[in-house]
Amino acid sequence: MVKHQVLFSEERIAERVQQIGAQLNQDYAGKELDVICILKGSVIFAADLVRRITVPVRLHFLQISSYGDDVESSGTINLRFSSVTEDLVNRNVLVVEDILDTGITMDYLLKQLREENPASLRICVLLDKPSRRKIGVKADYVGFEIEDHFAIGYGLDYQELGRSLRYIAVLDPSEYEKGT
Ligand code: IMP
Ligand code: MG
């Protein structure tokens, strides 16, 4: 496994996920929620989060491509896969994403989803790196704010590895400086 240092432990993540779930239950009381899990990075977060939500949830999956194997956003985004077969008109849509970095991916997603005319559209991210933002996107629910580090674990990958770690860690910069 690549060199890394633990940033948020399994226990800390579980506690935070429970808090966000409680907040969602309050905010969406009496409503139904359409959760859109953005593959692959948010699959573990979303799986834990939806089990903390007590209002009725429909779960959808979208996959977009932007990063490739690099640590920098490519800027070009494509929709690769969508499990959304029904209309999202008048639905309360919550996008669940692993990390908000430059904001380019989320901006693209929001534009696509707004065209569906949902009743509401909110964003929930596990991690937020506000210092890296290039497009003014704000998340409604944030797990943890982090500095400009490359994070892995709990769904987040570096070159497709690290997603299955139970904690969130910072990738040692020596890992991506190796080849350059
Ligand atoms: P953005 O378009 O720059 O906001 O990038 C968002 C996407 O880049 C996320 O969905 C992640 O897949 C990836 N990404 C950004 N920062 C990290 C990181 O620190 N670790 C792992 N993936 C990241
Ligand atoms: Mg992602």
Short mmCIF file of N, CA and C and ligand atoms in Angstrom, two decimals:
data_model
loop_
_atom_site.label_atom_id
_atom_site.label_comp_id
_atom_site.label_asym_id
_atom_site.label_seq_id
_atom_site.Cartn_x
_atom_site.Cartn_y
_atom_site.Cartn_z
N MET A 1 0.85 -1.22 0.00
CA MET A 1 0.00 0.00 0.00
C MET A 1 0.88 1.25 0.00
N VAL A 2 0.41 2.27 -0.67
CA VAL A 2 1.15 3.53 -0.72
C VAL A 2 1.32 4.13 0.68
N LYS A 3 2.37 4.93 0.82
CA LYS A 3 2.67 5.54 2.13
C LYS A 3 1.60 6.59 2.48
N HIS A 4 1.07 6.50 3.68
CA HIS A 4 0.03 7.47 4.07
C HIS A 4 -0.02 7.64 5.59
N GLN A 5 -0.63 8.74 6.02
CA GLN A 5 -0.81 9.00 7.45
C GLN A 5 -2.31 9.18 7.74
N VAL A 6 -2.77 8.55 8.81
CA VAL A 6 -4.20 8.63 9.15
C VAL A 6 -4.60 10.06 9.51
N LEU A 7 -5.72 10.48 8.94
CA LEU A 7 -6.24 11.83 9.20
C LEU A 7 -7.50 11.74 10.07
N PHE A 8 -8.43 10.88 9.67
CA PHE A 8 -9.64 10.67 10.44
C PHE A 8 -9.84 9.17 10.65
N SER A 9 -9.97 8.79 11.91
CA SER A 9 -10.12 7.37 12.24
C SER A 9 -11.51 6.87 11.88
N GLU A 10 -11.63 5.57 11.86
CA GLU A 10 -12.92 4.92 11.60
C GLU A 10 -14.00 5.42 12.57
N GLU A 11 -13.63 5.56 13.84
CA GLU A 11 -14.58 5.99 14.87
C GLU A 11 -15.04 7.43 14.63
N ARG A 12 -14.07 8.27 14.28
CA ARG A 12 -14.37 9.68 14.03
C ARG A 12 -15.30 9.81 12.83
N ILE A 13 -15.06 9.03 11.80
CA ILE A 13 -15.90 9.07 10.60
C ILE A 13 -17.33 8.61 10.96
N ALA A 14 -17.42 7.50 11.70
CA ALA A 14 -18.73 6.96 12.06
C ALA A 14 -19.55 7.99 12.84
N GLU A 15 -18.87 8.68 13.74
CA GLU A 15 -19.55 9.69 14.56
C GLU A 15 -20.07 10.84 13.68
N ARG A 16 -19.24 11.26 12.74
CA ARG A 16 -19.61 12.37 11.85
C ARG A 16 -20.75 11.97 10.91
N VAL A 17 -20.69 10.74 10.40
CA VAL A 17 -21.74 10.25 9.50
C VAL A 17 -23.08 10.21 10.23
N GLN A 18 -23.02 9.79 11.49
CA GLN A 18 -24.24 9.75 12.30
C GLN A 18 -24.81 11.16 12.51
N GLN A 19 -23.92 12.13 12.74
CA GLN A 19 -24.36 13.52 12.92
C GLN A 19 -25.02 14.07 11.66
N ILE A 20 -24.40 13.80 10.52
CA ILE A 20 -24.96 14.29 9.26
C ILE A 20 -26.32 13.62 9.00
N GLY A 21 -26.39 12.33 9.29
CA GLY A 21 -27.66 11.62 9.14
C GLY A 21 -28.76 12.25 9.98
N ALA A 22 -28.42 12.58 11.21
CA ALA A 22 -29.40 13.20 12.12
C ALA A 22 -29.86 14.54 11.57
N GLN A 23 -28.92 15.31 11.03
CA GLN A 23 -29.24 16.61 10.45
C GLN A 23 -30.18 16.44 9.25
N LEU A 24 -29.88 15.45 8.40
CA LEU A 24 -30.72 15.19 7.22
C LEU A 24 -32.13 14.78 7.65
N ASN A 25 -32.21 13.97 8.70
CA ASN A 25 -33.52 13.53 9.18
C ASN A 25 -34.37 14.71 9.63
N GLN A 26 -33.70 15.70 10.22
CA GLN A 26 -34.40 16.93 10.63
C GLN A 26 -34.81 17.74 9.42
N ASP A 27 -33.85 17.96 8.53
CA ASP A 27 -34.08 18.84 7.39
C ASP A 27 -35.10 18.28 6.40
N TYR A 28 -35.18 16.96 6.32
CA TYR A 28 -36.10 16.35 5.35
C TYR A 28 -37.28 15.64 6.03
N ALA A 29 -37.54 16.02 7.26
CA ALA A 29 -38.65 15.39 8.00
C ALA A 29 -39.94 15.50 7.20
N GLY A 30 -40.66 14.40 7.10
CA GLY A 30 -41.94 14.39 6.39
C GLY A 30 -41.80 14.30 4.87
N LYS A 31 -40.55 14.22 4.40
CA LYS A 31 -40.32 14.16 2.96
C LYS A 31 -39.66 12.85 2.56
N GLU A 32 -39.52 12.67 1.26
CA GLU A 32 -38.75 11.53 0.74
C GLU A 32 -37.49 12.10 0.11
N LEU A 33 -36.46 11.28 0.06
CA LEU A 33 -35.17 11.76 -0.43
C LEU A 33 -34.66 10.87 -1.56
N ASP A 34 -34.18 11.52 -2.63
CA ASP A 34 -33.51 10.78 -3.71
C ASP A 34 -32.02 11.05 -3.58
N VAL A 35 -31.30 10.06 -3.10
CA VAL A 35 -29.87 10.20 -2.88
C VAL A 35 -29.14 9.74 -4.14
N ILE A 36 -28.26 10.59 -4.63
CA ILE A 36 -27.46 10.21 -5.80
C ILE A 36 -26.02 10.02 -5.36
N CYS A 37 -25.60 8.77 -5.39
CA CYS A 37 -24.25 8.41 -4.99
C CYS A 37 -23.34 8.51 -6.21
N ILE A 38 -22.30 9.32 -6.08
CA ILE A 38 -21.40 9.50 -7.22
C ILE A 38 -20.28 8.46 -7.13
N LEU A 39 -20.27 7.58 -8.13
CA LEU A 39 -19.29 6.49 -8.18
C LEU A 39 -17.93 7.00 -8.64
N LYS A 40 -16.84 6.37 -8.20
CA LYS A 40 -16.90 5.30 -7.23
C LYS A 40 -16.64 5.84 -5.83
N GLY A 41 -16.06 7.03 -5.77
CA GLY A 41 -15.51 7.57 -4.52
C GLY A 41 -16.46 7.67 -3.35
N SER A 42 -17.78 7.87 -3.62
CA SER A 42 -18.67 8.10 -2.48
C SER A 42 -19.45 6.85 -2.08
N VAL A 43 -19.12 5.72 -2.66
CA VAL A 43 -19.95 4.53 -2.42
C VAL A 43 -19.94 4.08 -0.96
N ILE A 44 -18.81 4.19 -0.30
CA ILE A 44 -18.72 3.73 1.09
C ILE A 44 -19.39 4.74 2.03
N PHE A 45 -19.12 6.00 1.79
CA PHE A 45 -19.76 7.08 2.55
C PHE A 45 -21.28 7.00 2.39
N ALA A 46 -21.74 6.89 1.15
CA ALA A 46 -23.18 6.86 0.90
C ALA A 46 -23.83 5.64 1.55
N ALA A 47 -23.14 4.50 1.48
CA ALA A 47 -23.69 3.28 2.07
C ALA A 47 -23.88 3.45 3.58
N ASP A 48 -22.93 4.06 4.24
CA ASP A 48 -23.05 4.29 5.68
C ASP A 48 -24.10 5.37 5.97
N LEU A 49 -24.08 6.42 5.15
CA LEU A 49 -24.98 7.55 5.40
C LEU A 49 -26.45 7.17 5.24
N VAL A 50 -26.79 6.48 4.16
CA VAL A 50 -28.22 6.16 3.95
C VAL A 50 -28.77 5.29 5.07
N ARG A 51 -27.90 4.53 5.73
CA ARG A 51 -28.38 3.70 6.84
C ARG A 51 -28.59 4.50 8.12
N ARG A 52 -28.21 5.77 8.08
CA ARG A 52 -28.49 6.68 9.20
C ARG A 52 -29.70 7.56 8.90
N ILE A 53 -30.25 7.44 7.70
CA ILE A 53 -31.38 8.27 7.31
C ILE A 53 -32.67 7.50 7.55
N THR A 54 -33.59 8.15 8.26
CA THR A 54 -34.84 7.47 8.61
C THR A 54 -36.00 7.87 7.69
N VAL A 55 -35.86 8.97 6.95
CA VAL A 55 -36.92 9.30 5.98
C VAL A 55 -36.75 8.36 4.79
N PRO A 56 -37.81 8.11 4.02
CA PRO A 56 -37.69 7.18 2.89
C PRO A 56 -36.66 7.65 1.85
N VAL A 57 -35.78 6.73 1.46
CA VAL A 57 -34.69 7.06 0.54
C VAL A 57 -34.76 6.20 -0.73
N ARG A 58 -34.62 6.86 -1.88
CA ARG A 58 -34.35 6.13 -3.13
C ARG A 58 -32.87 6.35 -3.42
N LEU A 59 -32.20 5.29 -3.81
CA LEU A 59 -30.76 5.40 -4.02
C LEU A 59 -30.41 5.25 -5.50
N HIS A 60 -29.68 6.22 -6.01
CA HIS A 60 -29.27 6.21 -7.42
C HIS A 60 -27.75 6.30 -7.51
N PHE A 61 -27.23 5.94 -8.68
CA PHE A 61 -25.78 6.01 -8.90
C PHE A 61 -25.46 6.72 -10.20
N LEU A 62 -24.46 7.56 -10.13
CA LEU A 62 -23.96 8.23 -11.33
C LEU A 62 -22.46 8.07 -11.34
N GLN A 63 -21.90 7.87 -12.51
CA GLN A 63 -20.44 7.87 -12.59
C GLN A 63 -20.00 8.91 -13.62
N ILE A 64 -19.07 9.73 -13.20
CA ILE A 64 -18.51 10.70 -14.11
C ILE A 64 -17.01 10.51 -14.13
N SER A 65 -16.38 10.96 -15.16
CA SER A 65 -14.93 10.82 -15.20
C SER A 65 -14.32 12.20 -15.28
N SER A 66 -13.29 12.41 -14.47
CA SER A 66 -12.56 13.68 -14.57
C SER A 66 -11.11 13.50 -14.20
N TYR A 67 -10.83 12.66 -13.21
CA TYR A 67 -9.49 12.65 -12.65
C TYR A 67 -8.46 11.76 -13.33
N GLY A 68 -8.86 10.62 -13.83
CA GLY A 68 -7.88 9.66 -14.34
C GLY A 68 -6.99 9.23 -13.20
N ASP A 69 -5.73 9.06 -13.48
CA ASP A 69 -4.80 8.57 -12.47
C ASP A 69 -4.02 9.68 -11.79
N ASP A 70 -4.36 10.89 -12.14
CA ASP A 70 -3.56 12.02 -11.66
C ASP A 70 -4.07 12.56 -10.32
N VAL A 71 -3.34 13.46 -9.71
CA VAL A 71 -3.81 14.10 -8.49
C VAL A 71 -4.42 15.47 -8.80
N GLU A 72 -4.45 15.83 -10.07
CA GLU A 72 -5.02 17.11 -10.49
C GLU A 72 -6.25 16.86 -11.35
N SER A 73 -7.26 17.70 -11.21
CA SER A 73 -8.47 17.55 -12.02
C SER A 73 -8.14 17.83 -13.48
N SER A 74 -8.68 17.00 -14.37
CA SER A 74 -8.38 17.17 -15.79
C SER A 74 -9.18 18.33 -16.38
N GLY A 75 -10.29 18.67 -15.74
CA GLY A 75 -11.12 19.77 -16.24
C GLY A 75 -12.15 19.33 -17.26
N THR A 76 -11.95 18.18 -17.87
CA THR A 76 -12.93 17.67 -18.83
C THR A 76 -13.75 16.59 -18.14
N ILE A 77 -15.04 16.75 -18.19
CA ILE A 77 -15.90 15.82 -17.45
C ILE A 77 -16.91 15.16 -18.37
N ASN A 78 -17.10 13.88 -18.17
CA ASN A 78 -18.08 13.14 -18.95
C ASN A 78 -18.94 12.31 -18.02
N LEU A 79 -20.21 12.17 -18.43
CA LEU A 79 -21.09 11.26 -17.72
C LEU A 79 -20.84 9.87 -18.28
N ARG A 80 -20.46 8.95 -17.40
CA ARG A 80 -20.10 7.61 -17.86
C ARG A 80 -21.20 6.60 -17.67
N PHE A 81 -21.92 6.78 -16.57
CA PHE A 81 -22.95 5.80 -16.23
C PHE A 81 -24.02 6.49 -15.40
N SER A 82 -25.27 6.11 -15.62
CA SER A 82 -26.36 6.62 -14.79
C SER A 82 -27.37 5.52 -14.52
N SER A 83 -27.71 5.36 -13.26
CA SER A 83 -28.75 4.39 -12.91
C SER A 83 -30.09 5.09 -12.77
N VAL A 84 -30.10 6.42 -13.03
CA VAL A 84 -31.33 7.19 -12.85
C VAL A 84 -32.23 6.95 -14.05
N THR A 85 -33.22 6.10 -13.86
CA THR A 85 -34.11 5.78 -14.97
C THR A 85 -35.44 6.51 -14.83
N GLU A 86 -35.73 6.98 -13.60
CA GLU A 86 -36.99 7.69 -13.42
C GLU A 86 -36.74 9.19 -13.47
N ASP A 87 -37.83 9.91 -13.56
CA ASP A 87 -37.84 11.35 -13.56
C ASP A 87 -37.51 11.89 -12.17
N LEU A 88 -36.69 12.91 -12.08
CA LEU A 88 -36.40 13.51 -10.77
C LEU A 88 -37.25 14.75 -10.51
N VAL A 89 -38.20 15.01 -11.41
CA VAL A 89 -39.09 16.17 -11.25
C VAL A 89 -39.79 16.09 -9.90
N ASN A 90 -39.74 17.23 -9.19
CA ASN A 90 -40.39 17.34 -7.86
C ASN A 90 -39.81 16.44 -6.77
N ARG A 91 -38.67 15.85 -7.04
CA ARG A 91 -38.01 15.04 -6.00
C ARG A 91 -37.05 15.92 -5.19
N ASN A 92 -36.78 15.48 -3.97
CA ASN A 92 -35.75 16.14 -3.15
C ASN A 92 -34.45 15.38 -3.38
N VAL A 93 -33.57 15.98 -4.14
CA VAL A 93 -32.36 15.29 -4.57
C VAL A 93 -31.17 15.71 -3.70
N LEU A 94 -30.46 14.70 -3.22
CA LEU A 94 -29.24 14.95 -2.45
C LEU A 94 -28.08 14.25 -3.16
N VAL A 95 -27.13 15.04 -3.65
CA VAL A 95 -25.95 14.47 -4.29
C VAL A 95 -24.93 14.14 -3.22
N VAL A 96 -24.48 12.90 -3.19
CA VAL A 96 -23.47 12.50 -2.21
C VAL A 96 -22.16 12.24 -2.94
N GLU A 97 -21.15 13.05 -2.60
CA GLU A 97 -19.87 12.99 -3.31
C GLU A 97 -18.75 12.80 -2.30
N ASP A 98 -17.65 12.23 -2.73
CA ASP A 98 -16.54 12.00 -1.82
C ASP A 98 -15.84 13.29 -1.40
N ILE A 99 -15.54 14.13 -2.40
CA ILE A 99 -14.73 15.32 -2.08
C ILE A 99 -15.02 16.46 -3.04
N LEU A 100 -15.05 17.64 -2.47
CA LEU A 100 -15.21 18.85 -3.26
C LEU A 100 -13.84 19.52 -3.30
N ASP A 101 -13.26 19.51 -4.49
CA ASP A 101 -11.89 20.01 -4.66
C ASP A 101 -11.95 21.31 -5.45
N THR A 102 -11.71 21.27 -6.75
CA THR A 102 -11.82 22.50 -7.54
C THR A 102 -13.28 22.93 -7.70
N GLY A 103 -14.19 21.96 -7.59
CA GLY A 103 -15.61 22.26 -7.77
C GLY A 103 -16.09 22.01 -9.20
N ILE A 104 -15.16 21.68 -10.08
CA ILE A 104 -15.49 21.50 -11.50
C ILE A 104 -16.49 20.35 -11.70
N THR A 105 -16.22 19.23 -11.02
CA THR A 105 -17.10 18.07 -11.14
C THR A 105 -18.50 18.38 -10.64
N MET A 106 -18.57 18.98 -9.46
CA MET A 106 -19.87 19.26 -8.86
C MET A 106 -20.65 20.28 -9.67
N ASP A 107 -19.96 21.27 -10.21
CA ASP A 107 -20.61 22.28 -11.04
C ASP A 107 -21.28 21.62 -12.25
N TYR A 108 -20.56 20.71 -12.87
CA TYR A 108 -21.07 19.97 -14.02
C TYR A 108 -22.31 19.16 -13.63
N LEU A 109 -22.20 18.45 -12.51
CA LEU A 109 -23.30 17.63 -12.02
C LEU A 109 -24.55 18.43 -11.72
N LEU A 110 -24.35 19.57 -11.05
CA LEU A 110 -25.48 20.40 -10.66
C LEU A 110 -26.21 20.93 -11.89
N LYS A 111 -25.43 21.31 -12.90
CA LYS A 111 -26.05 21.80 -14.14
C LYS A 111 -26.92 20.72 -14.78
N GLN A 112 -26.40 19.48 -14.80
CA GLN A 112 -27.17 18.37 -15.38
C GLN A 112 -28.45 18.12 -14.58
N LEU A 113 -28.31 18.11 -13.25
CA LEU A 113 -29.44 17.74 -12.40
C LEU A 113 -30.51 18.83 -12.33
N ARG A 114 -30.08 20.08 -12.43
CA ARG A 114 -31.06 21.18 -12.41
C ARG A 114 -32.03 21.08 -13.58
N GLU A 115 -31.55 20.56 -14.68
CA GLU A 115 -32.40 20.41 -15.87
C GLU A 115 -33.55 19.44 -15.63
N GLU A 116 -33.44 18.63 -14.61
CA GLU A 116 -34.48 17.65 -14.29
C GLU A 116 -35.60 18.27 -13.44
N ASN A 117 -35.41 19.55 -13.07
CA ASN A 117 -36.39 20.25 -12.24
C ASN A 117 -36.77 19.54 -10.94
N PRO A 118 -35.80 19.21 -10.12
CA PRO A 118 -36.14 18.61 -8.82
C PRO A 118 -36.76 19.67 -7.90
N ALA A 119 -37.50 19.23 -6.89
CA ALA A 119 -38.08 20.16 -5.93
C ALA A 119 -36.98 20.87 -5.15
N SER A 120 -35.94 20.11 -4.82
CA SER A 120 -34.77 20.69 -4.15
C SER A 120 -33.54 19.91 -4.58
N LEU A 121 -32.40 20.57 -4.49
CA LEU A 121 -31.14 19.95 -4.91
C LEU A 121 -30.05 20.39 -3.94
N ARG A 122 -29.56 19.45 -3.17
CA ARG A 122 -28.51 19.77 -2.20
C ARG A 122 -27.32 18.85 -2.37
N ILE A 123 -26.20 19.29 -1.78
CA ILE A 123 -24.94 18.56 -1.91
C ILE A 123 -24.44 18.13 -0.55
N CYS A 124 -24.02 16.88 -0.47
CA CYS A 124 -23.39 16.38 0.76
C CYS A 124 -22.04 15.79 0.37
N VAL A 125 -20.97 16.31 0.94
CA VAL A 125 -19.64 15.78 0.65
C VAL A 125 -18.96 15.28 1.91
N LEU A 126 -18.20 14.23 1.75
CA LEU A 126 -17.43 13.71 2.87
C LEU A 126 -16.32 14.68 3.23
N LEU A 127 -15.58 15.13 2.22
CA LEU A 127 -14.46 16.04 2.45
C LEU A 127 -14.61 17.30 1.60
N ASP A 128 -14.13 18.40 2.15
CA ASP A 128 -14.15 19.66 1.42
C ASP A 128 -12.76 20.29 1.51
N LYS A 129 -12.22 20.65 0.33
CA LYS A 129 -10.92 21.34 0.28
C LYS A 129 -11.17 22.76 -0.25
N PRO A 130 -11.69 23.65 0.60
CA PRO A 130 -12.08 24.98 0.10
C PRO A 130 -10.94 25.78 -0.52
N SER A 131 -9.72 25.55 -0.08
CA SER A 131 -8.58 26.32 -0.59
C SER A 131 -8.28 26.01 -2.06
N ARG A 132 -8.83 24.92 -2.59
CA ARG A 132 -8.55 24.51 -3.96
C ARG A 132 -9.63 24.94 -4.95
N ARG A 133 -10.66 25.59 -4.47
CA ARG A 133 -11.83 25.86 -5.31
C ARG A 133 -11.53 26.77 -6.48
N LYS A 134 -11.98 26.36 -7.67
CA LYS A 134 -11.87 27.18 -8.88
C LYS A 134 -13.23 27.70 -9.31
N ILE A 135 -14.28 26.95 -8.93
CA ILE A 135 -15.65 27.35 -9.26
C ILE A 135 -16.42 27.46 -7.94
N GLY A 136 -17.20 28.53 -7.81
CA GLY A 136 -17.88 28.80 -6.54
C GLY A 136 -19.02 27.86 -6.20
N VAL A 137 -18.69 26.63 -5.89
CA VAL A 137 -19.70 25.66 -5.46
C VAL A 137 -19.60 25.48 -3.95
N LYS A 138 -20.74 25.43 -3.28
CA LYS A 138 -20.73 25.22 -1.82
C LYS A 138 -21.54 23.99 -1.48
N ALA A 139 -21.02 23.18 -0.57
CA ALA A 139 -21.75 21.99 -0.15
C ALA A 139 -22.70 22.36 0.99
N ASP A 140 -23.85 21.72 1.04
CA ASP A 140 -24.81 21.97 2.11
C ASP A 140 -24.45 21.17 3.36
N TYR A 141 -23.85 20.00 3.16
CA TYR A 141 -23.43 19.15 4.28
C TYR A 141 -21.99 18.71 4.02
N VAL A 142 -21.13 18.92 5.01
CA VAL A 142 -19.71 18.59 4.85
C VAL A 142 -19.27 17.70 6.01
N GLY A 143 -18.64 16.59 5.68
CA GLY A 143 -18.09 15.72 6.71
C GLY A 143 -16.94 16.40 7.42
N PHE A 144 -15.88 16.64 6.67
CA PHE A 144 -14.70 17.30 7.23
C PHE A 144 -14.09 18.24 6.21
N GLU A 145 -13.64 19.39 6.71
CA GLU A 145 -12.87 20.30 5.87
C GLU A 145 -11.41 19.92 6.00
N ILE A 146 -10.69 19.87 4.90
CA ILE A 146 -9.26 19.54 4.99
C ILE A 146 -8.41 20.56 4.23
N GLU A 147 -7.14 20.56 4.57
CA GLU A 147 -6.17 21.41 3.88
C GLU A 147 -5.91 20.82 2.50
N ASP A 148 -5.02 21.44 1.77
CA ASP A 148 -4.68 20.98 0.43
C ASP A 148 -3.78 19.74 0.49
N HIS A 149 -4.38 18.62 0.90
CA HIS A 149 -3.70 17.33 0.93
C HIS A 149 -4.41 16.41 -0.03
N PHE A 150 -3.74 15.36 -0.49
CA PHE A 150 -4.42 14.34 -1.28
C PHE A 150 -4.86 13.24 -0.32
N ALA A 151 -6.18 13.05 -0.25
CA ALA A 151 -6.74 12.10 0.71
C ALA A 151 -7.07 10.77 0.05
N ILE A 152 -6.87 9.71 0.81
CA ILE A 152 -7.28 8.37 0.36
C ILE A 152 -8.03 7.67 1.49
N GLY A 153 -8.70 6.59 1.15
CA GLY A 153 -9.40 5.80 2.15
C GLY A 153 -10.87 6.11 2.23
N TYR A 154 -11.65 5.18 2.80
CA TYR A 154 -13.08 5.34 2.96
C TYR A 154 -13.73 5.76 1.63
N GLY A 155 -13.30 5.10 0.56
CA GLY A 155 -13.86 5.38 -0.77
C GLY A 155 -12.93 6.13 -1.69
N LEU A 156 -12.07 6.97 -1.12
CA LEU A 156 -11.18 7.79 -1.94
C LEU A 156 -9.95 7.00 -2.37
N ASP A 157 -9.56 7.20 -3.62
CA ASP A 157 -8.45 6.41 -4.16
C ASP A 157 -7.28 7.26 -4.63
N TYR A 158 -6.15 6.60 -4.75
CA TYR A 158 -5.04 7.14 -5.53
C TYR A 158 -4.68 6.05 -6.53
N GLN A 159 -4.87 6.33 -7.80
CA GLN A 159 -4.66 5.35 -8.85
C GLN A 159 -5.41 4.05 -8.55
N GLU A 160 -6.67 4.24 -8.13
CA GLU A 160 -7.63 3.15 -7.86
C GLU A 160 -7.36 2.33 -6.60
N LEU A 161 -6.29 2.65 -5.88
CA LEU A 161 -6.03 1.92 -4.64
C LEU A 161 -6.37 2.80 -3.43
N GLY A 162 -6.66 2.14 -2.34
CA GLY A 162 -6.89 2.86 -1.08
C GLY A 162 -8.35 3.02 -0.72
N ARG A 163 -9.25 2.70 -1.64
CA ARG A 163 -10.68 2.92 -1.37
C ARG A 163 -11.18 2.11 -0.18
N SER A 164 -10.60 0.93 0.04
CA SER A 164 -11.13 0.02 1.06
C SER A 164 -10.57 0.27 2.46
N LEU A 165 -9.71 1.25 2.60
CA LEU A 165 -9.22 1.58 3.95
C LEU A 165 -10.39 2.04 4.81
N ARG A 166 -10.39 1.66 6.07
CA ARG A 166 -11.52 1.99 6.94
C ARG A 166 -11.43 3.42 7.47
N TYR A 167 -10.28 4.04 7.31
CA TYR A 167 -10.05 5.42 7.78
C TYR A 167 -9.74 6.31 6.58
N ILE A 168 -9.65 7.62 6.85
CA ILE A 168 -9.24 8.57 5.82
C ILE A 168 -7.80 8.96 6.13
N ALA A 169 -6.97 8.93 5.10
CA ALA A 169 -5.55 9.22 5.31
C ALA A 169 -5.05 10.24 4.29
N VAL A 170 -3.91 10.82 4.59
CA VAL A 170 -3.24 11.72 3.66
C VAL A 170 -2.17 10.92 2.94
N LEU A 171 -2.19 11.01 1.63
CA LEU A 171 -1.19 10.33 0.83
C LEU A 171 0.15 11.04 1.01
N ASP A 172 1.19 10.29 1.27
CA ASP A 172 2.50 10.90 1.42
C ASP A 172 2.92 11.50 0.08
N PRO A 173 3.28 12.81 0.07
CA PRO A 173 3.63 13.47 -1.20
C PRO A 173 4.73 12.74 -1.98
N SER A 174 5.57 11.98 -1.29
CA SER A 174 6.64 11.25 -1.99
C SER A 174 6.04 10.27 -3.00
N GLU A 175 4.79 9.86 -2.80
CA GLU A 175 4.14 8.90 -3.70
C GLU A 175 3.89 9.49 -5.08
N TYR A 176 3.40 10.73 -5.12
CA TYR A 176 3.11 11.31 -6.44
C TYR A 176 4.26 12.15 -6.98
N GLU A 177 5.27 12.35 -6.17
CA GLU A 177 6.46 13.07 -6.66
C GLU A 177 7.46 12.10 -7.27
N LYS A 178 7.23 10.79 -7.00
CA LYS A 178 8.14 9.74 -7.48
C LYS A 178 8.49 9.85 -8.96
N GLY A 179 7.41 9.84 -9.78
CA GLY A 179 7.61 9.76 -11.22
C GLY A 179 7.90 11.09 -11.89
N THR A 180 7.86 12.20 -11.15
CA THR A 180 7.98 13.51 -11.82
C THR A 180 9.32 14.19 -11.56
P1 IMP B 1 -13.00 18.50 -8.56
O1 IMP B 1 -13.72 18.43 -9.86
O2 IMP B 1 -11.64 19.11 -8.71
O3 IMP B 1 -13.78 19.13 -7.44
O4 IMP B 1 -12.63 17.01 -8.18
C1 IMP B 1 -13.51 16.18 -7.59
C2 IMP B 1 -13.09 14.74 -7.81
O5 IMP B 1 -11.66 14.61 -7.85
C3 IMP B 1 -13.53 13.90 -6.66
O6 IMP B 1 -14.78 13.32 -6.92
C4 IMP B 1 -12.44 12.87 -6.54
O7 IMP B 1 -12.73 11.77 -7.35
C5 IMP B 1 -11.21 13.55 -7.07
N1 IMP B 1 -10.36 14.07 -5.97
C6 IMP B 1 -10.12 15.36 -5.65
N2 IMP B 1 -9.30 15.47 -4.58
C7 IMP B 1 -9.03 14.21 -4.20
C8 IMP B 1 -8.26 13.65 -3.12
O8 IMP B 1 -7.66 14.33 -2.27
N3 IMP B 1 -8.23 12.29 -3.06
C9 IMP B 1 -8.88 11.49 -3.94
N4 IMP B 1 -9.62 11.96 -4.95
C10 IMP B 1 -9.70 13.32 -5.09
MG MG B 2 -15.10 10.96 -7.21
#
